[in-house]
Coordinates of C-alpha atoms in Angstrom, one line a residue:
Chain A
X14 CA 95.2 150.3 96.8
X15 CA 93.9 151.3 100.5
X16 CA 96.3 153.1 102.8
X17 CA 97.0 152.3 105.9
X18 CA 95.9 154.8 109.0
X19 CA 98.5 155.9 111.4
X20 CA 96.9 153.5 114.1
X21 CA 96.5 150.4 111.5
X22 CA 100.6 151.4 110.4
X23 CA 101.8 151.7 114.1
X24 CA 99.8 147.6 114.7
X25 CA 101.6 146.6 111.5
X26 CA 104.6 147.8 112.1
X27 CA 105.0 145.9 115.4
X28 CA 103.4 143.2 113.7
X29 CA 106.7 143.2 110.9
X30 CA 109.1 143.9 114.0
X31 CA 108.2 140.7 115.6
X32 CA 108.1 138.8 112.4
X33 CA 111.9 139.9 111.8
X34 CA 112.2 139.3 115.6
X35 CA 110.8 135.6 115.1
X36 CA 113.3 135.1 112.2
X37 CA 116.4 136.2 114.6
X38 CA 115.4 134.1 117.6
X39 CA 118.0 131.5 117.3
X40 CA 120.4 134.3 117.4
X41 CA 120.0 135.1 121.5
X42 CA 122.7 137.3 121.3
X43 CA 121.3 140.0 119.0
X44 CA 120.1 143.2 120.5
X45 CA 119.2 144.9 117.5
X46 CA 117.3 143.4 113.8
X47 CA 118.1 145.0 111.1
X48 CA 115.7 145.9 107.4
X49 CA 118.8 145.3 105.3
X50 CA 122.0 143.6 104.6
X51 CA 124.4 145.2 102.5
X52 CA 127.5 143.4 101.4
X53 CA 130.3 145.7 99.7
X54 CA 132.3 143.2 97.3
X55 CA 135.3 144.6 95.7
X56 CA 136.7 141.8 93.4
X57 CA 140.2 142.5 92.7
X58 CA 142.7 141.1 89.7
X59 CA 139.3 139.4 87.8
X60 CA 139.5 137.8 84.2
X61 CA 139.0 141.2 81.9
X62 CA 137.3 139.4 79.3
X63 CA 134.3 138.4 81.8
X64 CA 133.8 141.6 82.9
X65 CA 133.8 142.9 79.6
X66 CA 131.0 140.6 78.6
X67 CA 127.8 141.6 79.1
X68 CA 126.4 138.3 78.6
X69 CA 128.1 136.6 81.1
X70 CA 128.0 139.6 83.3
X71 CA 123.9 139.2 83.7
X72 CA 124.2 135.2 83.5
X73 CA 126.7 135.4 86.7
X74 CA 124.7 138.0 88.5
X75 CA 121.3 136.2 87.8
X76 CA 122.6 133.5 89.1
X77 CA 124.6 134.6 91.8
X78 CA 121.1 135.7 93.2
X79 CA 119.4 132.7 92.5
X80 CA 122.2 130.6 94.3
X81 CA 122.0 132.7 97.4
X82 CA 118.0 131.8 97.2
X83 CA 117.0 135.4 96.3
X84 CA 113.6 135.7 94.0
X85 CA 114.6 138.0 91.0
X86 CA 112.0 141.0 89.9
X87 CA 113.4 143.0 87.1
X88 CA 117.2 143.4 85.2
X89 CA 118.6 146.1 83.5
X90 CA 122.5 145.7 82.5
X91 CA 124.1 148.5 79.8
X92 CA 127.4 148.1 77.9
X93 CA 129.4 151.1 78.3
X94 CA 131.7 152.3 75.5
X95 CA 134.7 151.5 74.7
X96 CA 134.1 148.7 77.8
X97 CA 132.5 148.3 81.7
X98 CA 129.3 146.7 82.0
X99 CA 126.9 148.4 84.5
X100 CA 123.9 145.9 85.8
X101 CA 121.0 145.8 88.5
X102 CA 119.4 142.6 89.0
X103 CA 116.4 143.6 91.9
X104 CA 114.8 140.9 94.2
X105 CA 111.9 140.5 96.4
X106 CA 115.0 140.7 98.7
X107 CA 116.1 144.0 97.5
X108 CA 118.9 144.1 94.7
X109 CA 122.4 143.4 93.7
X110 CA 124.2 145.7 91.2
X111 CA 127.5 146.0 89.6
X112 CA 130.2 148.0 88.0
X113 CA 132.9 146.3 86.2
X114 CA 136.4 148.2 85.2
X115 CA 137.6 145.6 82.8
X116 CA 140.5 147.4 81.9
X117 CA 141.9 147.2 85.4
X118 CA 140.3 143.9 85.9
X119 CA 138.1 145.1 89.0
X120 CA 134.7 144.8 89.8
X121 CA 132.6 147.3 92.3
X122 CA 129.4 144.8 93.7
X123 CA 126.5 145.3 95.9
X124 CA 124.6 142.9 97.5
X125 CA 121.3 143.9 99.4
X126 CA 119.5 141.9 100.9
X127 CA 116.5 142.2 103.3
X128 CA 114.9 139.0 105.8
X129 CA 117.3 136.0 107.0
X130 CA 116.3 133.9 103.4
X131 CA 119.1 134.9 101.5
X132 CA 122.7 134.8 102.5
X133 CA 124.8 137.3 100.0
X134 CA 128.0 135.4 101.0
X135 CA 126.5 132.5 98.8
X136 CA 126.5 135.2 96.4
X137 CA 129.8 136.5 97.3
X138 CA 131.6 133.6 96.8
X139 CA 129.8 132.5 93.7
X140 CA 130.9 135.6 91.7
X141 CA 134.6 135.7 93.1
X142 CA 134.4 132.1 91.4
X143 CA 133.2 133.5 88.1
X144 CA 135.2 136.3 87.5
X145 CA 138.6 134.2 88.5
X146 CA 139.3 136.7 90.9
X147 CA 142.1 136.7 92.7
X148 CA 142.4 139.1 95.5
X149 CA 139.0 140.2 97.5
X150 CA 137.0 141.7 100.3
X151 CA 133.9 141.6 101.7
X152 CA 132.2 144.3 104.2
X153 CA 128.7 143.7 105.4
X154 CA 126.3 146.5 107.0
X155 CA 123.7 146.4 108.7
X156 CA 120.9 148.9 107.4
X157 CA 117.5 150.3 109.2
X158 CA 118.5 149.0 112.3
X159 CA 115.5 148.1 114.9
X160 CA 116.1 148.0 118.3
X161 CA 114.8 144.9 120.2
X162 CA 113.9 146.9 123.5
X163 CA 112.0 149.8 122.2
X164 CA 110.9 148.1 118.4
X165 CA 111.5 151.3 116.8
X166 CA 114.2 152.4 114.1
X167 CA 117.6 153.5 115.4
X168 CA 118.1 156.7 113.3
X169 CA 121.6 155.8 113.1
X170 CA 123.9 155.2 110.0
X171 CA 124.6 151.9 109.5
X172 CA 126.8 149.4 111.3
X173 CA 129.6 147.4 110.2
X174 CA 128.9 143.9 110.8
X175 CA 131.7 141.7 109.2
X176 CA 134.7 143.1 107.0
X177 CA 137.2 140.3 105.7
X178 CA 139.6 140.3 102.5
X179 CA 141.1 137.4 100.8
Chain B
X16 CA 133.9 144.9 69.2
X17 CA 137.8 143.9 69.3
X18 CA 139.7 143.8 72.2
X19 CA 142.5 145.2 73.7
X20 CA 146.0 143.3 74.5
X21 CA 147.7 143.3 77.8
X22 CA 150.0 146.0 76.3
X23 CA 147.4 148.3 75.1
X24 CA 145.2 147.4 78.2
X25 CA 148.2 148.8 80.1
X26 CA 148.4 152.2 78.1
X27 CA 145.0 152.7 78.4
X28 CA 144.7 151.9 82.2
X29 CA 147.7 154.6 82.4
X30 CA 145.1 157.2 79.9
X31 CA 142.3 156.8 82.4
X32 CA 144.3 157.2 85.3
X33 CA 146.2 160.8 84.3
X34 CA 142.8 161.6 83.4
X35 CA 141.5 160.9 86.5
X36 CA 144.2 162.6 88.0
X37 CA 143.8 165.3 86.2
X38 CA 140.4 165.9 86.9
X39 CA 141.6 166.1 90.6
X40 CA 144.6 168.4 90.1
X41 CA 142.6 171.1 92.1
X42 CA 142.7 168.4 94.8
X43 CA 146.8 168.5 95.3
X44 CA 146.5 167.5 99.2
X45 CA 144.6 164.7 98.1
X46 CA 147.4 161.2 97.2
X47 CA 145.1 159.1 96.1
X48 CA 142.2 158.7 93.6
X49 CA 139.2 156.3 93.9
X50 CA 136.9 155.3 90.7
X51 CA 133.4 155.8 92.2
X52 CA 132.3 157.8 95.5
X53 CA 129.3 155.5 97.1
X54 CA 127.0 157.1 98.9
X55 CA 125.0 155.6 102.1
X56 CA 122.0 157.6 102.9
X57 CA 119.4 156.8 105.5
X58 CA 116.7 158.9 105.2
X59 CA 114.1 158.6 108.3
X60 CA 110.8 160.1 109.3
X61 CA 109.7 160.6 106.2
X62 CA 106.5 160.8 104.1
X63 CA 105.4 157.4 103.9
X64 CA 102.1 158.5 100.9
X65 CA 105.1 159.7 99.0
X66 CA 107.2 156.4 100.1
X67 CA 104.8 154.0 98.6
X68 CA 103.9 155.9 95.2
X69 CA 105.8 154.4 92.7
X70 CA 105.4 157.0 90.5
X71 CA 106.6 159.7 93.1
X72 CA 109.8 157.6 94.1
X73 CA 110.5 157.2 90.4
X74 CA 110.4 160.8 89.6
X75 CA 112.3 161.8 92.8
X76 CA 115.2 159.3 91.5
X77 CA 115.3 160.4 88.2
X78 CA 115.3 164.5 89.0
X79 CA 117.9 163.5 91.7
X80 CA 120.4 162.1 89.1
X81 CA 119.5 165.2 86.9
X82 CA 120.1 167.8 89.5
X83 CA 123.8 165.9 90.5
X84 CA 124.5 166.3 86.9
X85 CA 124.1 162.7 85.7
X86 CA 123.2 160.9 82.3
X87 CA 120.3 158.5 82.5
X88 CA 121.1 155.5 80.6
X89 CA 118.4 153.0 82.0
X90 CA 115.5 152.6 84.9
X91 CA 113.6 150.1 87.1
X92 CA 111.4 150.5 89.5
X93 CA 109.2 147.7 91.6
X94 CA 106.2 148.4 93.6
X95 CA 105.6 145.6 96.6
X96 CA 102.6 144.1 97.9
X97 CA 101.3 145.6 100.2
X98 CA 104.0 147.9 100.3
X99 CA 107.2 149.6 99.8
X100 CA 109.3 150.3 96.2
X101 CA 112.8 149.1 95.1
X102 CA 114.3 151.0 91.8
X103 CA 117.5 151.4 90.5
X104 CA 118.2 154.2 87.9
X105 CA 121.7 153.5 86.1
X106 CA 123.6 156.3 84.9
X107 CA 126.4 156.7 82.8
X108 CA 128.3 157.3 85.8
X109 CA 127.5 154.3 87.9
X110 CA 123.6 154.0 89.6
X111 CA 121.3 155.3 92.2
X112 CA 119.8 152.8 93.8
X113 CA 116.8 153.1 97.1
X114 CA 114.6 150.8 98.5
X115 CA 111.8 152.1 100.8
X116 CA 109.9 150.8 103.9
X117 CA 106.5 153.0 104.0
X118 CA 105.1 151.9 107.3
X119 CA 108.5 153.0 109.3
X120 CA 108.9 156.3 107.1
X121 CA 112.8 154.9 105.8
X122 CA 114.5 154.8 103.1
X123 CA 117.5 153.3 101.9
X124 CA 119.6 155.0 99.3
X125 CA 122.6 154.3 97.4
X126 CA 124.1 157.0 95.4
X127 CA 127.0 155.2 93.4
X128 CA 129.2 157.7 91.0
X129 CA 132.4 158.0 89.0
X130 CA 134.3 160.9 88.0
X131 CA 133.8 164.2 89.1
X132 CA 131.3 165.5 86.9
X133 CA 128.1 164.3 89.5
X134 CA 128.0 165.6 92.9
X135 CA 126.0 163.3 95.3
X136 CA 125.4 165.1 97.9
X137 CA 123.3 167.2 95.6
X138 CA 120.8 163.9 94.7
X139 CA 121.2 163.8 98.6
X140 CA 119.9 167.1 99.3
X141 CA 117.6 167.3 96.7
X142 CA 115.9 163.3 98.0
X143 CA 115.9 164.7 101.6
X144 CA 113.7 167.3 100.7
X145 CA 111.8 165.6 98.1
X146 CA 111.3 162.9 100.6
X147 CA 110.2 165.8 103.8
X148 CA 113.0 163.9 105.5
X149 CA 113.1 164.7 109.1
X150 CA 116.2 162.8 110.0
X151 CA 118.8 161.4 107.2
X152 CA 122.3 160.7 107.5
X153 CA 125.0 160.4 104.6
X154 CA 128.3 158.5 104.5
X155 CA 130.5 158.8 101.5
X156 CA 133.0 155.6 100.9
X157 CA 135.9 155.9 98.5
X158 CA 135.7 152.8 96.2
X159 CA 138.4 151.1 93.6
X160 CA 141.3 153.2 94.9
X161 CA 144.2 153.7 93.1
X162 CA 147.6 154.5 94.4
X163 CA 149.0 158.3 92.8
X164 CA 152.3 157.3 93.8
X165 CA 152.4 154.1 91.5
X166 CA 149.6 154.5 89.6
X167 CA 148.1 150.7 90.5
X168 CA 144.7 149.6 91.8
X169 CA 145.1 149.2 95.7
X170 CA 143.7 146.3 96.2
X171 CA 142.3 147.1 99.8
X172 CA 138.6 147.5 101.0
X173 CA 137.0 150.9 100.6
X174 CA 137.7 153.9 102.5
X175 CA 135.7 155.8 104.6
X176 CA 135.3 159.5 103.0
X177 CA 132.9 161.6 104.8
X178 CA 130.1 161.0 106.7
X179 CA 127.6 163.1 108.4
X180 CA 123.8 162.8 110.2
X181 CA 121.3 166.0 110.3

C-alpha cells in the first residue's frame, strides 16, 4: 500500500474535514465536527440471566449495531468464569463493547461511532429493551474534535455532549 | 453451567464486594468502590507510518495490556482502506480498545479495567511513547459504583476520577 506524502496528507486531510463538514451542514449551529461519538451506557437492574448468556449477549449487541445502521467487521465475545460476558463487536463505524456483571444485574456499554450514519441512541435504546433494564443513563462525547474555523484537531479531551438517566 | 438463586446471587454479590473492598483497604479516605476504571486517552501528533501499520498498533496494544499487568484472553484488529486501524484486545480484566486516524496523527484509546491488579496509566505511558505522542491527554472515569456504606450498586452515571493533558 502507497503512503501518503506530507503535502498529499495535508490536501486529504482538508479534503475529509469538509466531507465531515458537508455531513454537519444542516446543523448551522455547530462550531466544531467531531471524528467520534462515544456513548457511555450504564444499564442498571437488567435481567441476570441475559447477561449471563453469551448467546444472547452477541445476538443483542450484533444487532444493536445493525439497528442503529452500523456495518459490522469482526466479533470477539469471552465467557468469564464463574459468570460476566465480555464482547467487542467492531464496525466500519468504529466499535461497541461490553461488560456484563450479571451477578449485580449491570451492564458497562460503549458505543463508538464515527460519521453522522449511525445514531448509537438507536443502539441505546435497543439494548436497554433487551436486557429488561430498568434504571439507565446515557452520556455522549464528542472525540477528535475539529474546529470549523481553523480545520485542524483541537488537542483537547473530549466534550460532553448529552448526559441523561432514566 | 447452573445458576445461582436470588439468595445465593445475593451472598455472592456481598463476596465480591468485601473483596473489592478489601483490595482497597489501603484506600481508607476513599467511601466508595467502582467495578472498572475507564480510561479516555487522546493521543495527538503522533507517528502516522506507525498509525496505519496494523501490525505495529497490534503489538503496541498487546505490550500495553502486558506492561499494566493484564491477561490477554482474546484480539481483533482491522485495517481500513485507505487508512486507519480499529482493534480491541479483551482482557480478563475488561478491554483496551483504540481506533486511529493516520492522516491527522490521532488516536483514540480506551483503556477499560477492573480490580486493582492493572494500572492504566501504565498502558497509557507506555502507548504515548510507543506512539511518539507529542500531545495526549488522559481522563479516568469511575464506572459501576457501589456505595461502601450500604454495599448496593449506585445506580448513577459514572464519575469523573482524574484527568490530566501533557
Amino acid at each position: 500500500m502507497r503512503f501518503l506524502s506530507s503535502v498529499e496528507m495535508e490536501a486529504h486531510e482538508l479534503t475529509i474535514v469538509s466531507s465531515s463538514l458537508k455531513e454537519l451542514e444542516t446543523h448551522s449551529n455547530l462550531d466544531t465536527v467531531n471524528l467520534g461519538q462515544h456513548v457511555l451506557a450504564e444499564f442498571f437492574e437488567c435481567d441476570s440471566n441475559i447477561l449471563n448468556n453469551i448467546d444472547k449477549v452477541e445476538k443483542y449487541m450484533i444487532d444493536a449495531a445493525l439497528e442503529c445502521g452500523a456495518t459490522i467487521v469482526q466479533k470477539c465475545f469471552h465467557m468469564f468464569n464463574p459468570y460476566g460476558v465480555s464482547g467487542v463487536v467492531i464496525i466500519s463505524e468504529s466499535h461497541l463493547a461490553i461488560h456484563t456483571w450479571p451477578e449485580l444485574g449491570y451492564a458497562a456499554v460503549d458505543l463508538f461511532t464515527c460519521g453522522t450514519k449511525c445514531d448509537p441512541k438507536v443502539a441505546y435504546e435497543f439494548l436497554k429493551k433487551m436486557f429488561n433494564s430498568k434504571k439507565a443513563s446515557f452520556t455522549e462525547l464528542k472525540r477528535g474534535i475539529i474546529d470549523r474555523e481553523t480545520l485542524k484537531l483541537s488537542e483537547q479531551p473530549f466534550e460532553v455532549a448529552e448526559q441523561f438517566e432514566e
